[in-house]
mmCIF file of C-alpha atoms in Angstrom:
data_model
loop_
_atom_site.group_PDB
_atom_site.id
_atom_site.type_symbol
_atom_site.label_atom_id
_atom_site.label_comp_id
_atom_site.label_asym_id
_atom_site.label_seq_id
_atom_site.Cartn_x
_atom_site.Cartn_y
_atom_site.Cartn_z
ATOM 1 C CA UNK A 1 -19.710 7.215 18.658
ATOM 2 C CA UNK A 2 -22.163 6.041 16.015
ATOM 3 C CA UNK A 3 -21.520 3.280 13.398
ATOM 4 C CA UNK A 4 -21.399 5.346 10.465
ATOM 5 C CA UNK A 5 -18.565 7.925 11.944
ATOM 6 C CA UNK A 6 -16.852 5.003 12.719
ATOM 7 C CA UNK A 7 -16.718 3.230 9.507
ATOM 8 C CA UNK A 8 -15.012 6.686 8.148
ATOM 9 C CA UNK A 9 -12.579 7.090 11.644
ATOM 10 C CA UNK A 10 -11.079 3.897 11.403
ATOM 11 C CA UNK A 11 -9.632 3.596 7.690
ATOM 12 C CA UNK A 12 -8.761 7.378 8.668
ATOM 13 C CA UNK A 13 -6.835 6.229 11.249
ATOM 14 C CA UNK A 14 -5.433 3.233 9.415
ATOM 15 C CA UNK A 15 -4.145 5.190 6.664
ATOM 16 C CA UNK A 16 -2.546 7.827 9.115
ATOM 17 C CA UNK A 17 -0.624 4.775 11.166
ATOM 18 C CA UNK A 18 0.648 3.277 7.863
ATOM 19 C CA UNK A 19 2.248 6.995 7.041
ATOM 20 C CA UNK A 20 4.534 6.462 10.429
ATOM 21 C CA UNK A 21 4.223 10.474 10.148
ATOM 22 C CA UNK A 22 2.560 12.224 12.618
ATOM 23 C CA UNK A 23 1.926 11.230 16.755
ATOM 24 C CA UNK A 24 -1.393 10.101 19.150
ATOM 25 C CA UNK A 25 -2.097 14.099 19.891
ATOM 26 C CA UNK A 26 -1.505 15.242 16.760
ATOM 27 C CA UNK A 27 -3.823 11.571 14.907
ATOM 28 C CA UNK A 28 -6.149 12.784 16.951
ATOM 29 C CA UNK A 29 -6.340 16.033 16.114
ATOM 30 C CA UNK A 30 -6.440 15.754 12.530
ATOM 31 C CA UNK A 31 -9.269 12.733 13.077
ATOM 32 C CA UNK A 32 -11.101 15.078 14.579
ATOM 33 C CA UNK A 33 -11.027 18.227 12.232
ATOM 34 C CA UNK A 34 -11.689 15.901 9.777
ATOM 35 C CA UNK A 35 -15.100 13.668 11.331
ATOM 36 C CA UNK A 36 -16.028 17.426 12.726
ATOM 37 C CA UNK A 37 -15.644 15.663 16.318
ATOM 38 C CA UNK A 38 -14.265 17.284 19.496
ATOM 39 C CA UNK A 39 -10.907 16.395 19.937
ATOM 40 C CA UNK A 40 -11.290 16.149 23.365
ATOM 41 C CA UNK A 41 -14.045 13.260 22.957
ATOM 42 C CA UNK A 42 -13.079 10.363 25.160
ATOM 43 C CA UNK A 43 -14.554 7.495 22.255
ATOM 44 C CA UNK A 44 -12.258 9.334 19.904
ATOM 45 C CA UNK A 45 -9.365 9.254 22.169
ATOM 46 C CA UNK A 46 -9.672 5.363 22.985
ATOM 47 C CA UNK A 47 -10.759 4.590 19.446
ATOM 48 C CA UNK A 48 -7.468 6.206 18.277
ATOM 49 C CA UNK A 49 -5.494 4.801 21.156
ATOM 50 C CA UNK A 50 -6.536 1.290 20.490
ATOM 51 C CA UNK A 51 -5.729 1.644 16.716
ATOM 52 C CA UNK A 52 -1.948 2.437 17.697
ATOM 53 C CA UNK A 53 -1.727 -0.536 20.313
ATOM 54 C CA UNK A 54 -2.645 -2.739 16.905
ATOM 55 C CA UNK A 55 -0.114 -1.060 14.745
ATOM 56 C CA UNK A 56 2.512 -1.394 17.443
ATOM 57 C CA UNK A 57 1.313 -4.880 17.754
ATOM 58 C CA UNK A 58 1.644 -5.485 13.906
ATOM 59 C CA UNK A 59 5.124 -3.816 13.614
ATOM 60 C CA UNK A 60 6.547 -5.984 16.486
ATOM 61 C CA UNK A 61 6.453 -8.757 13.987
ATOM 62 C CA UNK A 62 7.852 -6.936 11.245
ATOM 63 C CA UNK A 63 11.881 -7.833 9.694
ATOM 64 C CA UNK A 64 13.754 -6.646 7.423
ATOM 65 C CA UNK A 65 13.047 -3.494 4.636
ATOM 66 C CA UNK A 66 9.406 -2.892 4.124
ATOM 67 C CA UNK A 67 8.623 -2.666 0.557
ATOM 68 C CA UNK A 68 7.950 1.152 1.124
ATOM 69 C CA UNK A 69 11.302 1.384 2.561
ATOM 70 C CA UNK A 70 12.419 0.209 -0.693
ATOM 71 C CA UNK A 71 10.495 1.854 -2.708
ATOM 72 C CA UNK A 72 11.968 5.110 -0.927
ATOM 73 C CA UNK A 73 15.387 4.143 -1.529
ATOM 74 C CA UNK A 74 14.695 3.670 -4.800
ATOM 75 C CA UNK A 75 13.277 7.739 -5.079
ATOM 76 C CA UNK A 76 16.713 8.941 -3.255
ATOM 77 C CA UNK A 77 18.319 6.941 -5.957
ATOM 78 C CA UNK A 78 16.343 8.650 -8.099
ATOM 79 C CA UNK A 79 16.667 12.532 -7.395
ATOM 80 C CA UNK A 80 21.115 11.513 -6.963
ATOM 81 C CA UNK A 81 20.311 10.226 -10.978
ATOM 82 C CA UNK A 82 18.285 13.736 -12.006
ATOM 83 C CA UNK A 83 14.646 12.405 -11.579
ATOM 84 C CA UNK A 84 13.128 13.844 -8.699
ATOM 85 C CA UNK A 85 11.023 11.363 -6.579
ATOM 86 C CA UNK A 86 7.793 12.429 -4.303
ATOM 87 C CA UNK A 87 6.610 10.099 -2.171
ATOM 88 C CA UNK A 88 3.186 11.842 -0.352
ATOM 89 C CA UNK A 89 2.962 14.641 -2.887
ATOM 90 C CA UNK A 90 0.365 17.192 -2.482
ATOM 91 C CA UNK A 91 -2.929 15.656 -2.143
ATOM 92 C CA UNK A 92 -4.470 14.630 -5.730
ATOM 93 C CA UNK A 93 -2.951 14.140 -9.176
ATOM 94 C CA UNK A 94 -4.404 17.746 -9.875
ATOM 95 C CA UNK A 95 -1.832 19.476 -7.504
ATOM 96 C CA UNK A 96 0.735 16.884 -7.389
ATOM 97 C CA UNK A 97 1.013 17.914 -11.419
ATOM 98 C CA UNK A 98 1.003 21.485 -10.934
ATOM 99 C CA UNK A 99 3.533 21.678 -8.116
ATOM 100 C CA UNK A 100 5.982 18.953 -9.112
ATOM 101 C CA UNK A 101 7.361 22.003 -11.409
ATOM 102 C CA UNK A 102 8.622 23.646 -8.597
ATOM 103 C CA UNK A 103 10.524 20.544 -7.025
ATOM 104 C CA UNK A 104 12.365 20.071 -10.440
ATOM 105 C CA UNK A 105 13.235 23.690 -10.347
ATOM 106 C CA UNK A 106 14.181 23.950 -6.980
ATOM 107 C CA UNK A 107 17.084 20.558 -7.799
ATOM 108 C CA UNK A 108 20.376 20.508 -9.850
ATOM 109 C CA UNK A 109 20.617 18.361 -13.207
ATOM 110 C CA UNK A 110 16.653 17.897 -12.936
ATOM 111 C CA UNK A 111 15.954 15.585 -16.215
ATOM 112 C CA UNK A 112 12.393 14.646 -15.542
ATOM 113 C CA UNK A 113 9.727 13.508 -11.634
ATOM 114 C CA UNK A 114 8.131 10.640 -10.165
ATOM 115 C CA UNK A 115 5.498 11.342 -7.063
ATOM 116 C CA UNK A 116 2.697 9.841 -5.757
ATOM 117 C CA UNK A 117 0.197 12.016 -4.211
ATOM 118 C CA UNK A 118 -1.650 11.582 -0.738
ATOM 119 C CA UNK A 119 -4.879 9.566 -2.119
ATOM 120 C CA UNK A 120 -2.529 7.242 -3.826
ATOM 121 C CA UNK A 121 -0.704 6.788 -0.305
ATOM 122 C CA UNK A 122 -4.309 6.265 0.994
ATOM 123 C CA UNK A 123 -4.712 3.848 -1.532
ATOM 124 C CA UNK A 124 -1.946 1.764 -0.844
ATOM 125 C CA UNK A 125 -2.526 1.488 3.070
ATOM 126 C CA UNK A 126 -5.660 -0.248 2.227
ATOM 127 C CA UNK A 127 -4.371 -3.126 0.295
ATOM 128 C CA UNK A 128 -4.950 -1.392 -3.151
ATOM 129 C CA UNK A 129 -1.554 -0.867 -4.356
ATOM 130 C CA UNK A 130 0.212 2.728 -5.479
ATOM 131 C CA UNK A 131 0.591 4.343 -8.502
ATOM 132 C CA UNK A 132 3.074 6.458 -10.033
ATOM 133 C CA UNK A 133 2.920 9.594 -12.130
ATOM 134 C CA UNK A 134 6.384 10.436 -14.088
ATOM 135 C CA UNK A 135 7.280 12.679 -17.015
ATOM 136 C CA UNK A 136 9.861 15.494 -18.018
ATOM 137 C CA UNK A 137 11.428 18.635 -15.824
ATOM 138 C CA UNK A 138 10.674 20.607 -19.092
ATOM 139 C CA UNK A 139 8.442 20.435 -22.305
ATOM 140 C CA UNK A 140 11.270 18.697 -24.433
ATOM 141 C CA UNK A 141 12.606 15.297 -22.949
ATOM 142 C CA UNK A 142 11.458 11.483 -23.681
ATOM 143 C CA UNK A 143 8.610 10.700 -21.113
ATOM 144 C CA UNK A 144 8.879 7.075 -21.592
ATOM 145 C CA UNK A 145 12.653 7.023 -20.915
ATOM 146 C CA UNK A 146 11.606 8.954 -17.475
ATOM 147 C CA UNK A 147 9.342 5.894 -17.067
ATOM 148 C CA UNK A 148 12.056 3.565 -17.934
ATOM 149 C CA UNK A 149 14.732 5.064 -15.703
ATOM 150 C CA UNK A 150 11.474 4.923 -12.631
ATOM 151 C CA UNK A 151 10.544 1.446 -13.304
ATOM 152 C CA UNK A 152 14.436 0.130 -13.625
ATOM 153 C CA UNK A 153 15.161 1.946 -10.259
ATOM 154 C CA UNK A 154 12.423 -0.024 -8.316
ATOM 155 C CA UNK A 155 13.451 -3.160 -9.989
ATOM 156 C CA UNK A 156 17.096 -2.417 -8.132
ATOM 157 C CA UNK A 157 15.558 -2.371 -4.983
ATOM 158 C CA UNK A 158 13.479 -5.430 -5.209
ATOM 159 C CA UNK A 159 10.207 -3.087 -5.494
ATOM 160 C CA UNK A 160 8.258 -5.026 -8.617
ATOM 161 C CA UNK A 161 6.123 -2.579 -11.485
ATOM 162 C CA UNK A 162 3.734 -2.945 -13.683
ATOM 163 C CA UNK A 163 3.952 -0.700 -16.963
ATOM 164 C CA UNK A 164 3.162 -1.490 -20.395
ATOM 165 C CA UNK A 165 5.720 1.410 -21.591
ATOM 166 C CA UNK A 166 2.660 4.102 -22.380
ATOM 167 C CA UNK A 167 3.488 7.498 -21.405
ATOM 168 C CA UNK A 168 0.008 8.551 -20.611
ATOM 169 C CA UNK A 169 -0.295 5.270 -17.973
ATOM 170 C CA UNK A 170 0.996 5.862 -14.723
ATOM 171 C CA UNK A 171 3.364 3.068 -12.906
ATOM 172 C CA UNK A 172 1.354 0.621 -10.809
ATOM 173 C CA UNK A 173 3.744 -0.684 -7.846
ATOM 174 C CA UNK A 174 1.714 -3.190 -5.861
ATOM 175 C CA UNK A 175 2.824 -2.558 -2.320
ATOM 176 C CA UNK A 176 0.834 -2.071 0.562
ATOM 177 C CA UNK A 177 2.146 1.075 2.297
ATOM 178 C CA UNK A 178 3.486 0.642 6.191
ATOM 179 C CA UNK A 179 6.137 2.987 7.678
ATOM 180 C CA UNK A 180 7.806 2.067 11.044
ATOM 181 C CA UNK A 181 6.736 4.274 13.871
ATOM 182 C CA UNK A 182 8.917 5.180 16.636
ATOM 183 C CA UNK A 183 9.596 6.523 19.822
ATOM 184 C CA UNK A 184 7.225 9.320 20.334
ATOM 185 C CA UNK A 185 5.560 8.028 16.914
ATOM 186 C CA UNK A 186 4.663 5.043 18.131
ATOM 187 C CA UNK A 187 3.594 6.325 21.638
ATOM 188 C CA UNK A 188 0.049 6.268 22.962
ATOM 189 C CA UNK A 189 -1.736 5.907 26.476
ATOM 190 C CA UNK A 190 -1.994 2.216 26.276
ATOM 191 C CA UNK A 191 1.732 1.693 25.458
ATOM 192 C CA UNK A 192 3.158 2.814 29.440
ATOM 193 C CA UNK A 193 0.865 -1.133 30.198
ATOM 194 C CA UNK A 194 2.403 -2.986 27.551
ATOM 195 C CA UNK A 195 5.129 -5.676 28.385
ATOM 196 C CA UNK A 196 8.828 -4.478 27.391
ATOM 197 C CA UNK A 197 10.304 -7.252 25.608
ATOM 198 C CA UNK A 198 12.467 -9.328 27.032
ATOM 199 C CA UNK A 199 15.058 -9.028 24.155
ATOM 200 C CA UNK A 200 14.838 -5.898 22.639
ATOM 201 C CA UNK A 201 16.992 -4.663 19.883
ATOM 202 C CA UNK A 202 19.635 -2.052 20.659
ATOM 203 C CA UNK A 203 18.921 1.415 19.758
ATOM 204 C CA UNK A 204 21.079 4.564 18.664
ATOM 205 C CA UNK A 205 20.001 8.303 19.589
ATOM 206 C CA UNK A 206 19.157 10.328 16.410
ATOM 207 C CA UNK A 207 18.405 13.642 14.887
ATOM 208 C CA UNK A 208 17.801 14.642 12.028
ATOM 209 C CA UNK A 209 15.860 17.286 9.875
ATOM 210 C CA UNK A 210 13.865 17.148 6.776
ATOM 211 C CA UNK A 211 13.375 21.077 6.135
ATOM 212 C CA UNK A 212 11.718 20.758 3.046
ATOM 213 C CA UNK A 213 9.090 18.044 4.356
ATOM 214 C CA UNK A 214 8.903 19.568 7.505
ATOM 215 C CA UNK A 215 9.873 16.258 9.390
ATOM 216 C CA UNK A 216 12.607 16.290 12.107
ATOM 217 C CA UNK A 217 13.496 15.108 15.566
ATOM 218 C CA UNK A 218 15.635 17.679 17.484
ATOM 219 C CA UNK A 219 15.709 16.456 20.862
ATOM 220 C CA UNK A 220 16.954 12.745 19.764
ATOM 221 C CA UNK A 221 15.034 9.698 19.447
ATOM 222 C CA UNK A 222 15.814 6.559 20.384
ATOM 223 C CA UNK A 223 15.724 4.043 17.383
ATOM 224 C CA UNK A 224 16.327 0.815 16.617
ATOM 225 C CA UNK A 225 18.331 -0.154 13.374
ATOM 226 C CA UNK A 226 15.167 -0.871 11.360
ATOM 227 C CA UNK A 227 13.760 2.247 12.496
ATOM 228 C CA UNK A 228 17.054 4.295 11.735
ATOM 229 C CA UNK A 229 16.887 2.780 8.303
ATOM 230 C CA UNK A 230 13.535 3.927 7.659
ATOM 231 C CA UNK A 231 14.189 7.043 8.516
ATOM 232 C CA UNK A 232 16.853 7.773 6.135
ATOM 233 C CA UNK A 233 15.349 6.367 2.892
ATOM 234 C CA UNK A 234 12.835 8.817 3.687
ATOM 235 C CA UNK A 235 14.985 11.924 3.959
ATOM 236 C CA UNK A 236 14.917 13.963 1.225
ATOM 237 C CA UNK A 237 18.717 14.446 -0.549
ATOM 238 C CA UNK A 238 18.147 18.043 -0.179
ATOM 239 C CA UNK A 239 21.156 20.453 0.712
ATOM 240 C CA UNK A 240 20.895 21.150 4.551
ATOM 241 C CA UNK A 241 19.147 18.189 5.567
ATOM 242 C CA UNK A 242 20.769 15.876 8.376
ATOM 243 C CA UNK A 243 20.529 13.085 10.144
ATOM 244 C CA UNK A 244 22.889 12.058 13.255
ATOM 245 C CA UNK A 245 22.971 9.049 15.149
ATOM 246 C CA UNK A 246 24.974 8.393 18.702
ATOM 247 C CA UNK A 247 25.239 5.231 20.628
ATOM 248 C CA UNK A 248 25.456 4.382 23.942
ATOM 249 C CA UNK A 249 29.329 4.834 23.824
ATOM 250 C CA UNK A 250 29.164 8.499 22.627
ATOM 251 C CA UNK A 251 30.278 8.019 19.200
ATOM 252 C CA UNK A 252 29.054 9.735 16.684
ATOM 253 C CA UNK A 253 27.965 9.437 13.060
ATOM 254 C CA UNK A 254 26.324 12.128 11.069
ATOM 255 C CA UNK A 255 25.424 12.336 7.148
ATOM 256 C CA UNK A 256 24.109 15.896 5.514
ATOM 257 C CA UNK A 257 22.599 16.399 1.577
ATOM 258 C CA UNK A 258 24.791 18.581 -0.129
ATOM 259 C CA UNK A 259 24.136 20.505 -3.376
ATOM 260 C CA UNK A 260 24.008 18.364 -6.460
ATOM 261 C CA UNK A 261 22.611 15.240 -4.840
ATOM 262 C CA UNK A 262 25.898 14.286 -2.871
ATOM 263 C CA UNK A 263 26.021 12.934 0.838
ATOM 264 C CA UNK A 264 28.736 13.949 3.363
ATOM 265 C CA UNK A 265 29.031 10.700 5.900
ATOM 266 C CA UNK A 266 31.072 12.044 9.023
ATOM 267 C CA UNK A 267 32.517 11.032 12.381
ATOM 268 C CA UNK A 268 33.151 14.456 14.690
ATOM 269 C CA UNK A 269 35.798 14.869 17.368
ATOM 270 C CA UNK A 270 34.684 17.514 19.474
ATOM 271 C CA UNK A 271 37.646 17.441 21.827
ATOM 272 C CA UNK A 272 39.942 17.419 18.412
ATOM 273 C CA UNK A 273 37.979 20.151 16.645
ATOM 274 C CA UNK A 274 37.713 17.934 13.562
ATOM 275 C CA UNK A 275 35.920 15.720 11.623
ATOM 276 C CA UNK A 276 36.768 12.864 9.176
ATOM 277 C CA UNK A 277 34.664 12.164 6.684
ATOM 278 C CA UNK A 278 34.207 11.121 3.010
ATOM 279 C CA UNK A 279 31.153 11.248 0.316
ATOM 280 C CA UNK A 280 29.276 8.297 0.591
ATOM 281 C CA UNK A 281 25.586 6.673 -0.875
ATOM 282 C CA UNK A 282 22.858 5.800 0.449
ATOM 283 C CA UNK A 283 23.813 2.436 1.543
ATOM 284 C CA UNK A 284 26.480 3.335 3.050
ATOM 285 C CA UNK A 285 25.098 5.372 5.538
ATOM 286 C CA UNK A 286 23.011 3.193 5.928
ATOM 287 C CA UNK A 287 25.743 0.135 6.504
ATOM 288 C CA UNK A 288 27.790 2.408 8.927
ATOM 289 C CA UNK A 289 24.606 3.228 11.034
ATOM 290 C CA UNK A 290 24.032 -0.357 11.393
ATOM 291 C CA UNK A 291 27.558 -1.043 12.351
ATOM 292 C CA UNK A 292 26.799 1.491 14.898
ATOM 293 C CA UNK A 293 23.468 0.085 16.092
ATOM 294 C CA UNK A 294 25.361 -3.185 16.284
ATOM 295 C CA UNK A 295 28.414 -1.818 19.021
ATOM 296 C CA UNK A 296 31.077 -2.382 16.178
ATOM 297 C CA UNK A 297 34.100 0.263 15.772
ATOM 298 C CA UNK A 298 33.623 2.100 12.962
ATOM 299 C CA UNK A 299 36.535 2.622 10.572
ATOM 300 C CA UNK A 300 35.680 5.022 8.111
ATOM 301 C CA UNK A 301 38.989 4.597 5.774
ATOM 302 C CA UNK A 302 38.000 1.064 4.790
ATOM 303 C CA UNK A 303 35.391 2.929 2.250
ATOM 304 C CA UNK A 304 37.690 4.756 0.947
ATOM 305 C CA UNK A 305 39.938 8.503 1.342
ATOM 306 C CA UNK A 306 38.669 10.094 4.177
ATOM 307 C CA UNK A 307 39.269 13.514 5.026
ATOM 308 C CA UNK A 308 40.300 15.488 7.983
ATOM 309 C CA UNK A 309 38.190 18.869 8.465
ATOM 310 C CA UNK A 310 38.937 20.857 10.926
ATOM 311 C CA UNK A 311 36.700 22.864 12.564
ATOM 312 C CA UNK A 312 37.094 26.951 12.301
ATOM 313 C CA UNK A 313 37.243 28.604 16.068
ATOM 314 C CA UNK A 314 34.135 29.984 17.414
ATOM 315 C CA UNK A 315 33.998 33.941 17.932
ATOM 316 C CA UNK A 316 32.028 33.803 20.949
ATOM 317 C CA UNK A 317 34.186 31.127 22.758
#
C-alpha cells in the first residue's frame, strides 16, 4: 500500500473507530469502496486490524461518560422536551437541512431540531470540535430560543458551548468525538492474542433495537456498564425501540420508547405472566442498569408506583 492511500485510509479509519458504529468486516468494507481497494487486500486487512488493536488499547483507559455520551444524553433530553436531536445526520449541512423536516414530522409536540451531520462527526474525531445546526419544526417559531433551549441542555450535562446567541451561527461544542466499542464492535483478528485482564468489569447481556437508525443487537451482547450506558444515550426515544439487559442471575430489565417521548422501564416474570413496571427517564434506566451490572437487587417501587401488567395468553400456546 502506497503512502498517499495511506494518508487517506488511516483518518478514514480513525473517524470510523471513533463512531463505535459499525465492525472489522464491515470497516473494511466500507475502507475499501471508498480508497477503490479490494477488500480482500491483506495490507488493508492488517492496516485496519492494527487501527482497532489501538482503539481498544485507547478505550481500556477510558472512565466515566465520554463527552459524546453526554452530549447524547443531552439530545434524548432534547426530543422528551420537543426539539428533536440528530447526532450523525445525513452526510452534509445540505441534506441534514432538507431531511431534518421529516424527523420533526415524523415526532409528537415537535417545537423546533438540533443535528449534526456526518462531516461534522468527521470533524470532531480529529480533534476539531462539532458543530451544531438548530432552528424551528415550522416557518413560525423563535430560532434563537431553539438555540437557547440546545445550548442550556448541554450545559445540564456538563457538555460546554460556544454561541454568541445569532441565529444564523451554528453551536460550536468542543468535544472530540469517541464512542465505546463493544463486543463484536470492538472485535478484530488481533484481539483472540491480547491478554484478558486480570480484573475485568462485570458485564450484563443486552438487546436492543434502534429501528429508525438501523442499529441493534439481537442475539445479545455482552457489555460492561460503561458500554451499556453508551448504548442507551444513543438510542433514539422513538416508539418501538428497546433495549434489554440480563445478568448472570437471569434477571431481567427492559426499557421501550413509547409515543410522545415517554420510557416504559420494566422487570418481566415469565413464569408469572407479568411485568412490573413504571415510566421512568433517562437516568433512571440508566441507574437501574447499573444496579444490575453491579449484582444489586433491584427494587423497582423505591422510584415510585409501579404497575403490575399482566401478560394476555398466547393463541398458539
Amino acid at each position: 500500500m502506497d503512502d498517499e492511500t495511506m494518508d487517506e485510509l488511516l483518518p478514514y479509519l480513525a473517524s470510523a473507530l471513533a463512531r463505535g458504529e459499525a465492525g472489522f468486516a464491515a470497516v473494511v468494507a466500507d475502507a475499501a469502496e471508498h480508497l477503490e481497494l479490494s477488500a480482500d487486500d491483506p495490507a488493508l486487512h492488517e492496516v485496519t486490524d492494527g487501527a482497532f488493536a489501538a482503539y481498544r488499547a485507547e478505550q481500556a483507559g477510558w472512565s466515566g461518560l465520554l463527552p459524546a455520551e453526554a452530549l447524547l444524553a443531552a439530545c434524548r433530553d432534547l426530543d422528551v422536551s420537543g426539539i428533536v436531536a440528530r447526532t450523525d445526520f445525513t452526510c452534509c449541512q445540505t441534506c441534514g437541512v432538507a431531511e431534518i423536516g421529516a424527523e420533526t414530522a415524523a415526532a409528537a409536540r415537535a417545537r423546533g431540531y438540533a443535528f449534526c451531520h456526518a462531516q461534522d462527526v468527521d470533524a470532531s474525531a480529529a480533534g476539531h470540535g462539532l458543530h451544531l445546526s438548530f432552528g424551528t419544526a415550522g416557518e413560525d417559531g423563535d430560532a434563537a430560543a431553539i438555540g437557547r433551549e440546545v445550548v442550556a441542555a448541554l450545559a445540564a450535562r456538563g457538555v460546554a458551548a460556544e454561541w454568541d446567541g445569532d441565529p444564523g451561527r451554528r453551536i460550536t461544542v468542543p468535544l472530540t468525538w469517541r464512542r465505546r466499542r463493544y463486543a463484536s464492535l470492538a472485535w478484530s483478528p488481533s484481539a483472540a492474542a491480547e491478554p484478558v485482564p486480570a480484573s475485568a468489569p462485570p458485564t450484563v447481556l443486552v438487546t436492543y433495537c434502534d429501528y429508525p437508525a438501523h442499529r441493534y443487537e439481537d442475539e445479545g451482547a455482552a457489555m460492561t456498564f460503561e458500554e451499556l450506558r453508551g448504548v442507551a444515550c444513543a438510542l433514539l426515544p422513538v416508539d418501538g425501540n428497546f433495549l434489554t439487559c440480563q445478568d448472570a442471575a437471569g434477571t431481567i430489565v427492559q426499557a421501550m420508547w413509547e409515543k410522545n417521548g415517554r420510557l416504559w422501564l420494566e422487570i418481566p416474570d415469565s413464569g408469572a405472566g407479568m411485568s412490573r413496571g413504571l415510566y421512568a427517564t433517562l437516568d433512571r434506566l440508566v441507574e437501574v442498569a447499573g444496579a444490575l451490572a453491579a449484582g444489586e437487587i433491584i427494587d423497582l417501587d423505591r422510584y415510585g408506583e409501579v404497575t403490575t401488567v399482566r401478560w394476555k395468553p398466547d393463541p398458539l400456546a
